[in-house]
Amino acid sequence: MKQSKARTKEEKTTTLEKIRVLAYGVGVVGGMIAKSLLEKEGVEIVGAVDVDRNKVGKDLGDVLGLGKKVGVKVSGDLDSALAKVKADIAVHATSSYLKDTYSQIASIVEHGVNVVSTCEELSYPYVSEPKLAEKLDALARKHDVAVLGTGINPGYLMDTLVITLTGPCKKVEKIEATRVMNAATRRLPFQKKIGAGLSVEAFRQKMKDKEITGHVGLEQSIAMIADALAWKLDKIAVEPVEPVVAKKLVQSKDIRVDAGKVAGLKQKAKGMMRGKEIVLLDFQAYIGAEEEYDSVMIKGVPEIRQKISPCVHGDLGTIAMIVNSIPKVINAPAGLLTMKDLPIPSAALEDMRKYVKEI
Ligand SMILES: NC(=O)c1ccc[n+]([C@@H]2O[C@H](COP(=O)([O-])OP(=O)(O)OC[C@H]3O[C@@H](n4cnc5c(N)ncnc54)[C@H](OP(=O)(O)O)[C@@H]3O)[C@@H](O)[C@H]2O)c1
């Protein structure tokens, strides 16, 4: 069984010791994860890392705007953060692509610390970054830790939940999952990522220059579904991102979108098998969306239709997915894992130590 290298055998005991967490990336999402952890029993934040000059050197409580110190300084690098403390797991929330996050995650792993990350590509990295995925898997096994990429999407709504819904099916002919959300209630980096407030020309240019990315993860979600069902896809076709243009003035707390400007975007991706479209994911996020929902339709035997309305709040859902995954990742075998490799998702509502087998 995997044992956390962060604790020596003599030190390792007891579920009475709190789970020690390193917060790596304390931006909007990482900050919300840290706040949530500070409110939980059985877990303590022992260190924090970020590169933002406005955060480095400050007490985490000040960075999070708590109005009180928590006694943990934000470090500019991992080695200083772990110089005097040991961690069982790092919650990692810096960026979306594995080529950008690989070295960060690898260095956490080399410290013998498990990782749960919001990095979208890490949710199923074998499809877009197979070499890095293999390298990371080997490194995690070598250091006897587990690494997981998760979140609300990718990580749950358009993959893990879809896979779970196929459980009672004896035949699946086609899967369609749709997520429509009003981005006005989401964090500012997300609203910027979907181009809210830009002109259509600026939107297209920024997309071309990769200054804005749109949603990252549809390809990973399709690949995870296919893997779970042992479907060998001919290809995954990710359609070009299209702007959603506001028909009237719409706004969030921070962004005003006049009629004719971009309110957000829509994206589709398809999984093709034997020339037929077998998975269709349809993602729409824009300020002012009137009906928000998450739906899954499985055409097969039996046919399954599921709708969550309004849609699951993306930021709150992501924070909870990361926090709830902590004990599952600590309990998991060493290596690079995806959500389909773990026990079914569930909330960790009680003292976090109750969910950990042994640390
Ligand atoms: N899977 C999902 O469902 C899901 C859901 C929500 C978010 N996400 C992803 O989670 C990531 C974080 O989102 P966010 O909104 O919190 O972004 P954010 O506000 O920009 O926060 C990222 C933080 O990480 C810092 N950072 C960047 N590179 C770093 C490095 N090498 N080492 C340490 N810190 C570093 C950033 O500093 P600077 O500002 O100085 O760069 C910033 O403080 C994004 O990629 C987002 O797409 C995924």
Coordinates of C-alpha atoms and ligand atoms in Angstrom, one line a residue:
M1 CA 0.0 0.0 0.0
K2 CA 1.2 3.5 -0.8
Q3 CA 2.5 5.3 2.2
S4 CA 3.1 9.1 2.2
K5 CA 6.9 9.6 2.0
A6 CA 6.3 12.9 3.7
R7 CA 6.1 11.1 7.0
T8 CA 8.8 8.6 8.2
K9 CA 7.7 5.3 9.7
E10 CA 8.3 6.5 13.2
E11 CA 6.3 9.7 12.6
K12 CA 3.6 8.0 10.8
T13 CA 0.8 6.9 13.0
T14 CA -2.4 7.9 13.7
T15 CA -5.4 9.3 12.4
L16 CA -5.3 11.7 15.3
E17 CA -2.7 13.9 13.6
K18 CA -4.2 16.4 11.2
I19 CA -3.8 16.0 7.5
R20 CA -1.1 18.5 6.5
V21 CA -1.9 20.4 3.3
L22 CA 0.3 22.6 1.2
A23 CA -1.6 25.3 -0.8
Y24 CA 0.2 25.7 -4.1
G25 CA -1.3 28.6 -6.1
V26 CA -3.4 30.9 -4.0
G27 CA -5.2 32.9 -6.7
V28 CA -9.0 33.0 -6.8
V29 CA -9.6 29.3 -6.9
G30 CA -6.6 28.3 -4.8
G31 CA -7.6 31.0 -2.3
M32 CA -11.1 29.7 -2.0
I33 CA -9.8 26.1 -1.5
A34 CA -7.5 27.4 1.3
K35 CA -10.4 29.3 3.0
S36 CA -12.5 26.1 2.8
L37 CA -9.7 24.1 4.3
L38 CA -9.2 26.6 7.1
E39 CA -12.8 26.0 8.1
K40 CA -12.5 22.2 8.1
E41 CA -11.7 19.9 11.0
G42 CA -8.9 17.4 10.9
V43 CA -6.8 19.3 8.3
E44 CA -4.2 22.1 8.6
I45 CA -2.5 24.2 6.0
V46 CA 1.2 23.9 6.7
G47 CA 2.6 26.0 3.8
A48 CA 1.6 28.1 0.8
V49 CA 3.4 28.8 -2.5
D50 CA 2.6 31.4 -5.2
V51 CA 4.7 33.5 -7.6
D52 CA 2.5 36.6 -7.4
R53 CA 4.7 39.4 -5.9
N54 CA 1.7 40.8 -4.1
K55 CA 1.3 37.6 -2.2
V56 CA 4.8 36.3 -1.6
G57 CA 6.1 37.0 2.0
K58 CA 2.6 37.8 3.3
D59 CA 0.7 35.8 5.8
L60 CA -1.9 33.6 4.1
G61 CA -4.7 35.1 6.2
D62 CA -3.9 38.6 4.8
V63 CA -3.7 37.2 1.2
L64 CA -7.1 35.6 1.7
G65 CA -8.5 38.8 3.2
L66 CA -9.5 37.0 6.4
G67 CA -8.7 40.0 8.6
K68 CA -6.5 37.7 10.8
K69 CA -3.2 35.9 10.5
V70 CA -3.1 32.2 10.1
G71 CA 0.6 31.8 10.8
V72 CA 1.6 30.6 7.4
K73 CA 3.7 32.8 5.1
V74 CA 3.3 32.5 1.3
S75 CA 6.6 31.4 -0.2
G76 CA 7.8 32.2 -3.6
D77 CA 9.2 28.7 -4.1
L78 CA 8.4 25.1 -3.0
D79 CA 11.8 24.4 -1.3
S80 CA 11.4 27.2 1.2
A81 CA 7.8 26.3 1.8
L82 CA 8.8 22.7 2.7
A83 CA 12.1 23.6 4.4
K84 CA 10.7 23.3 7.9
V85 CA 7.4 21.5 7.5
K86 CA 6.2 18.3 5.9
A87 CA 3.0 17.9 4.0
D88 CA 0.8 15.0 3.1
I89 CA -0.8 16.5 0.1
A90 CA -0.7 19.7 -2.0
V91 CA -3.7 21.4 -3.4
H92 CA -2.5 22.9 -6.7
A93 CA -4.3 25.6 -8.6
T94 CA -2.1 27.6 -10.9
S95 CA -2.9 27.0 -14.6
S96 CA -4.8 24.9 -17.2
Y97 CA -2.1 23.2 -19.3
L98 CA 0.2 20.4 -18.2
K99 CA 3.2 21.8 -20.1
D100 CA 2.9 24.8 -17.8
T101 CA 2.2 23.0 -14.6
Y102 CA 4.4 19.9 -15.2
S103 CA 7.5 21.2 -13.4
Q104 CA 5.5 22.5 -10.5
I105 CA 3.7 19.2 -10.0
A106 CA 6.9 17.2 -10.5
S107 CA 8.7 19.1 -7.9
I108 CA 5.9 18.6 -5.4
V109 CA 6.0 14.9 -6.2
E110 CA 9.8 14.8 -5.7
H111 CA 9.2 16.1 -2.2
G112 CA 7.1 13.0 -1.6
V113 CA 3.8 14.9 -1.4
N114 CA 0.6 13.8 -3.0
V115 CA -1.1 16.2 -5.4
V116 CA -4.7 17.2 -6.2
S117 CA -4.8 19.8 -8.9
T118 CA -7.3 22.0 -10.8
C119 CA -5.1 21.8 -13.9
E120 CA -7.7 20.9 -16.6
E121 CA -5.3 19.0 -18.8
L122 CA -4.2 16.9 -15.9
S123 CA -7.8 15.5 -15.5
Y124 CA -7.0 13.1 -18.4
P125 CA -3.5 14.0 -19.7
Y126 CA -3.0 10.9 -21.8
V127 CA -5.0 12.4 -24.7
S128 CA -3.1 15.7 -25.2
E129 CA 0.2 15.2 -23.3
P130 CA 0.9 11.4 -23.3
K131 CA 4.6 11.7 -22.8
L132 CA 4.3 14.1 -19.9
A133 CA 1.6 11.9 -18.5
E134 CA 3.8 8.8 -18.6
K135 CA 6.7 10.7 -17.1
L136 CA 4.5 12.0 -14.3
D137 CA 3.0 8.6 -13.6
A138 CA 6.5 7.0 -13.3
L139 CA 7.7 9.9 -11.1
A140 CA 4.7 9.5 -8.8
R141 CA 5.2 5.8 -8.5
K142 CA 8.9 6.3 -7.8
H143 CA 8.1 8.7 -4.9
D144 CA 5.1 6.6 -3.8
V145 CA 2.5 9.4 -4.1
A146 CA -0.7 9.9 -6.0
V147 CA -1.5 12.7 -8.4
L148 CA -5.0 13.7 -9.5
G149 CA -6.4 16.4 -11.7
T150 CA -10.0 17.2 -11.0
G151 CA -12.6 20.0 -10.5
I152 CA -16.1 20.6 -11.6
N153 CA -15.5 20.4 -15.3
P154 CA -13.4 18.6 -16.3
G155 CA -13.4 16.3 -13.3
Y156 CA -17.1 15.8 -12.6
L157 CA -20.0 17.1 -14.7
M158 CA -19.1 16.2 -18.2
D159 CA -17.1 13.0 -17.4
T160 CA -17.3 11.4 -14.0
L161 CA -21.0 12.0 -13.6
V162 CA -21.6 10.8 -17.2
I163 CA -19.6 7.6 -16.7
T164 CA -21.6 7.0 -13.5
L165 CA -24.9 7.4 -15.3
T166 CA -23.9 4.7 -17.7
G167 CA -23.8 2.2 -14.8
P168 CA -27.4 0.9 -15.3
C169 CA -27.1 0.7 -19.1
K170 CA -26.8 -2.5 -21.0
K171 CA -26.4 -0.6 -24.3
V172 CA -25.1 2.9 -25.0
E173 CA -25.5 4.3 -28.5
K174 CA -24.8 7.9 -27.9
I175 CA -24.0 10.3 -25.0
E176 CA -24.8 14.0 -25.0
A177 CA -23.8 16.3 -22.2
T178 CA -24.7 20.0 -22.1
R179 CA -23.6 22.7 -19.6
V180 CA -25.1 26.1 -19.9
M181 CA -24.1 28.7 -17.3
N182 CA -24.5 32.4 -16.6
A183 CA -20.9 33.5 -16.2
A184 CA -22.0 36.6 -14.2
T185 CA -21.9 34.5 -11.0
R186 CA -18.4 33.1 -11.7
R187 CA -15.0 34.4 -10.6
L188 CA -13.4 37.2 -12.6
P189 CA -10.5 35.1 -14.1
F190 CA -13.2 32.8 -15.6
Q191 CA -15.2 35.8 -17.1
K192 CA -11.9 37.0 -18.7
K193 CA -11.1 33.5 -19.9
I194 CA -14.3 33.4 -21.9
G195 CA -13.8 36.9 -23.4
A196 CA -16.7 38.7 -21.7
G197 CA -16.9 42.3 -22.6
L198 CA -14.6 42.1 -25.7
S199 CA -15.6 43.1 -29.2
V200 CA -16.1 40.1 -31.6
E201 CA -12.9 41.1 -33.4
A202 CA -10.8 41.4 -30.2
F203 CA -12.3 38.0 -29.1
R204 CA -11.2 36.3 -32.2
Q205 CA -7.8 37.9 -32.2
K206 CA -7.2 37.0 -28.5
M207 CA -8.3 33.4 -29.2
K208 CA -5.9 33.3 -32.1
D209 CA -3.0 34.7 -30.0
K210 CA -4.0 32.3 -27.1
E211 CA -4.4 35.3 -24.8
I212 CA -7.7 33.8 -23.8
T213 CA -8.3 30.1 -23.9
G214 CA -12.0 29.5 -23.5
H215 CA -12.9 26.4 -21.6
V216 CA -10.2 23.7 -21.4
G217 CA -11.2 20.1 -20.8
L218 CA -13.8 18.9 -23.4
E219 CA -11.2 16.7 -25.1
Q220 CA -10.1 15.3 -21.7
S221 CA -13.7 14.6 -20.7
I222 CA -14.4 12.7 -23.9
A223 CA -11.2 10.7 -23.6
M224 CA -12.0 9.7 -20.0
I225 CA -15.6 8.6 -20.9
A226 CA -14.2 6.5 -23.8
D227 CA -11.6 5.0 -21.6
A228 CA -14.1 4.0 -18.9
L229 CA -16.3 2.4 -21.6
A230 CA -13.4 0.8 -23.4
W231 CA -14.4 2.6 -26.6
K232 CA -11.6 3.0 -29.1
L233 CA -12.5 6.4 -30.7
D234 CA -11.5 7.2 -34.3
K235 CA -10.9 10.8 -33.2
I236 CA -12.0 13.6 -30.8
A237 CA -13.0 16.6 -32.8
V238 CA -13.0 19.9 -30.9
E239 CA -14.9 22.5 -32.8
P240 CA -13.8 26.1 -33.0
V241 CA -14.8 28.3 -30.1
E242 CA -17.6 30.7 -31.0
P243 CA -18.4 33.9 -29.2
V244 CA -21.9 34.5 -27.8
V245 CA -22.9 38.0 -28.7
A246 CA -25.1 40.0 -26.3
K247 CA -28.4 41.1 -27.7
K248 CA -28.9 43.6 -24.9
L249 CA -26.8 45.1 -22.1
V250 CA -25.8 42.4 -19.6
Q251 CA -23.4 42.6 -16.8
S252 CA -21.6 41.0 -13.9
K253 CA -20.2 42.7 -10.8
D254 CA -17.0 43.5 -12.7
I255 CA -17.8 43.4 -16.4
R256 CA -20.3 45.4 -18.5
V257 CA -21.3 43.9 -21.8
D258 CA -23.1 46.2 -24.2
A259 CA -25.3 44.9 -26.9
G260 CA -23.1 43.6 -29.8
K261 CA -20.2 42.8 -27.5
V262 CA -19.1 39.3 -26.5
A263 CA -20.9 37.9 -23.4
G264 CA -19.0 34.7 -23.4
L265 CA -18.6 31.6 -25.6
K266 CA -19.9 28.3 -26.7
Q267 CA -17.8 25.2 -27.5
K268 CA -18.6 21.7 -28.7
A269 CA -16.5 18.6 -28.9
K270 CA -17.4 15.2 -30.5
G271 CA -16.1 11.7 -30.0
M272 CA -16.3 9.7 -33.2
M273 CA -16.3 5.9 -33.3
R274 CA -16.6 3.8 -36.5
G275 CA -17.5 7.0 -38.4
K276 CA -20.4 7.9 -36.0
E277 CA -20.7 10.7 -33.4
I278 CA -20.9 8.7 -30.2
V279 CA -20.2 11.5 -27.6
L280 CA -21.2 15.1 -27.9
L281 CA -20.2 17.7 -25.3
D282 CA -21.8 21.1 -25.6
F283 CA -20.4 23.8 -23.3
Q284 CA -21.9 27.4 -23.1
A285 CA -20.8 30.0 -20.6
Y286 CA -21.9 33.6 -21.0
I287 CA -23.0 36.6 -18.9
G288 CA -26.8 36.7 -19.0
A289 CA -27.6 33.1 -19.8
E290 CA -31.2 32.8 -18.8
E291 CA -31.6 29.1 -18.3
E292 CA -28.6 27.5 -16.5
Y293 CA -28.4 23.7 -16.4
D294 CA -26.3 20.6 -16.7
S295 CA -27.9 17.8 -18.7
V296 CA -26.9 14.3 -19.7
M297 CA -28.7 12.2 -22.2
I298 CA -27.7 8.6 -22.8
K299 CA -29.4 7.0 -25.8
G300 CA -29.3 3.3 -25.2
V301 CA -31.0 0.7 -23.1
P302 CA -32.4 1.9 -20.9
E303 CA -32.4 5.6 -22.1
I304 CA -31.3 7.9 -19.4
R305 CA -32.1 11.6 -19.2
Q306 CA -30.8 13.7 -16.3
K307 CA -31.0 17.4 -15.8
I308 CA -29.6 19.5 -12.9
S309 CA -31.2 22.9 -13.0
P310 CA -29.9 25.5 -12.3
C311 CA -26.4 24.2 -13.2
V312 CA -23.9 23.3 -10.5
H313 CA -22.0 26.5 -9.5
G314 CA -18.6 26.0 -11.1
D315 CA -16.4 27.7 -8.5
L316 CA -18.1 26.3 -5.4
G317 CA -18.2 22.9 -7.1
T318 CA -14.5 23.0 -8.0
I319 CA -13.5 23.9 -4.5
A320 CA -15.5 21.1 -3.0
M321 CA -14.3 18.6 -5.6
I322 CA -10.7 19.4 -4.7
V323 CA -11.3 19.3 -0.9
N324 CA -13.4 16.2 -1.0
S325 CA -10.8 14.4 -3.1
I326 CA -8.0 14.9 -0.5
P327 CA -8.7 11.8 1.5
K328 CA -9.3 9.7 -1.6
V329 CA -6.0 10.7 -3.1
I330 CA -4.2 10.0 0.2
N331 CA -5.8 6.6 0.3
A332 CA -5.1 5.8 -3.4
P333 CA -2.3 3.7 -4.9
A334 CA 0.7 5.6 -6.1
G335 CA 0.8 7.0 -9.7
L336 CA -1.0 9.4 -11.9
L337 CA -4.8 8.9 -11.4
T338 CA -7.9 10.1 -13.1
M339 CA -11.4 10.4 -11.6
K340 CA -12.4 7.1 -13.1
D341 CA -9.7 5.4 -11.1
L342 CA -10.9 6.6 -7.7
P343 CA -13.9 5.4 -5.6
I344 CA -17.1 7.2 -6.4
P345 CA -17.0 10.9 -5.6
S346 CA -18.5 11.9 -2.2
A347 CA -18.5 14.8 0.1
A348 CA -16.0 14.8 3.0
L349 CA -18.3 16.7 5.5
E350 CA -16.9 15.4 8.8
D351 CA -13.5 15.7 10.3
M352 CA -11.2 14.9 7.4
R353 CA -9.3 12.3 9.3
K354 CA -12.3 10.0 9.4
Y355 CA -12.0 9.4 5.6
V356 CA -8.3 8.6 5.6
K357 CA -7.3 4.9 5.9
E358 CA -3.7 5.6 7.0
I359 CA -1.3 8.4 6.6
Ligands
LIG1 N1 -11.0 21.7 -13.4 C1 -11.9 22.6 -13.1 O1 -13.1 22.4 -13.1 C2 -11.4 24.0 -12.8 C3 -12.3 24.9 -12.2 C4 -11.8 26.2 -11.8 C5 -10.5 26.5 -12.2 N2 -9.7 25.7 -12.8 C6 -8.3 26.1 -13.2 O2 -7.6 26.4 -12.0 C7 -6.5 27.3 -12.3 C8 -6.5 28.4 -11.3 O3 -7.6 29.3 -11.5 P1 -7.7 30.7 -10.8 O4 -9.0 31.3 -11.3 O5 -7.5 30.6 -9.3 O6 -6.5 31.5 -11.5 P2 -5.7 32.7 -10.9 O7 -6.6 33.6 -10.0 O8 -4.9 33.3 -12.0 O9 -4.7 32.0 -9.8 C9 -3.6 31.3 -10.1 C10 -2.5 31.7 -9.1 O10 -1.4 30.8 -9.2 C11 -0.2 31.7 -9.4 N3 0.8 31.0 -10.2 C12 1.0 31.0 -11.5 N4 2.0 30.3 -11.9 C13 2.6 29.8 -10.7 C14 3.7 29.0 -10.4 N5 4.5 28.6 -11.3 N6 3.9 28.7 -9.1 C15 3.1 29.2 -8.1 N7 2.0 30.0 -8.3 C16 1.8 30.3 -9.6 C17 -0.7 32.9 -10.0 O11 0.2 34.0 -9.8 P3 0.2 35.2 -11.0 O12 -1.2 35.8 -11.0 O13 1.3 36.1 -10.6 O14 0.4 34.4 -12.3 C18 -2.0 33.1 -9.2 O15 -1.8 33.7 -8.0 C19 -6.9 27.8 -13.8 O16 -6.1 27.2 -14.7 C20 -8.3 27.4 -13.9 O17 -8.7 27.3 -15.3 C21 -10.1 24.4 -13.2

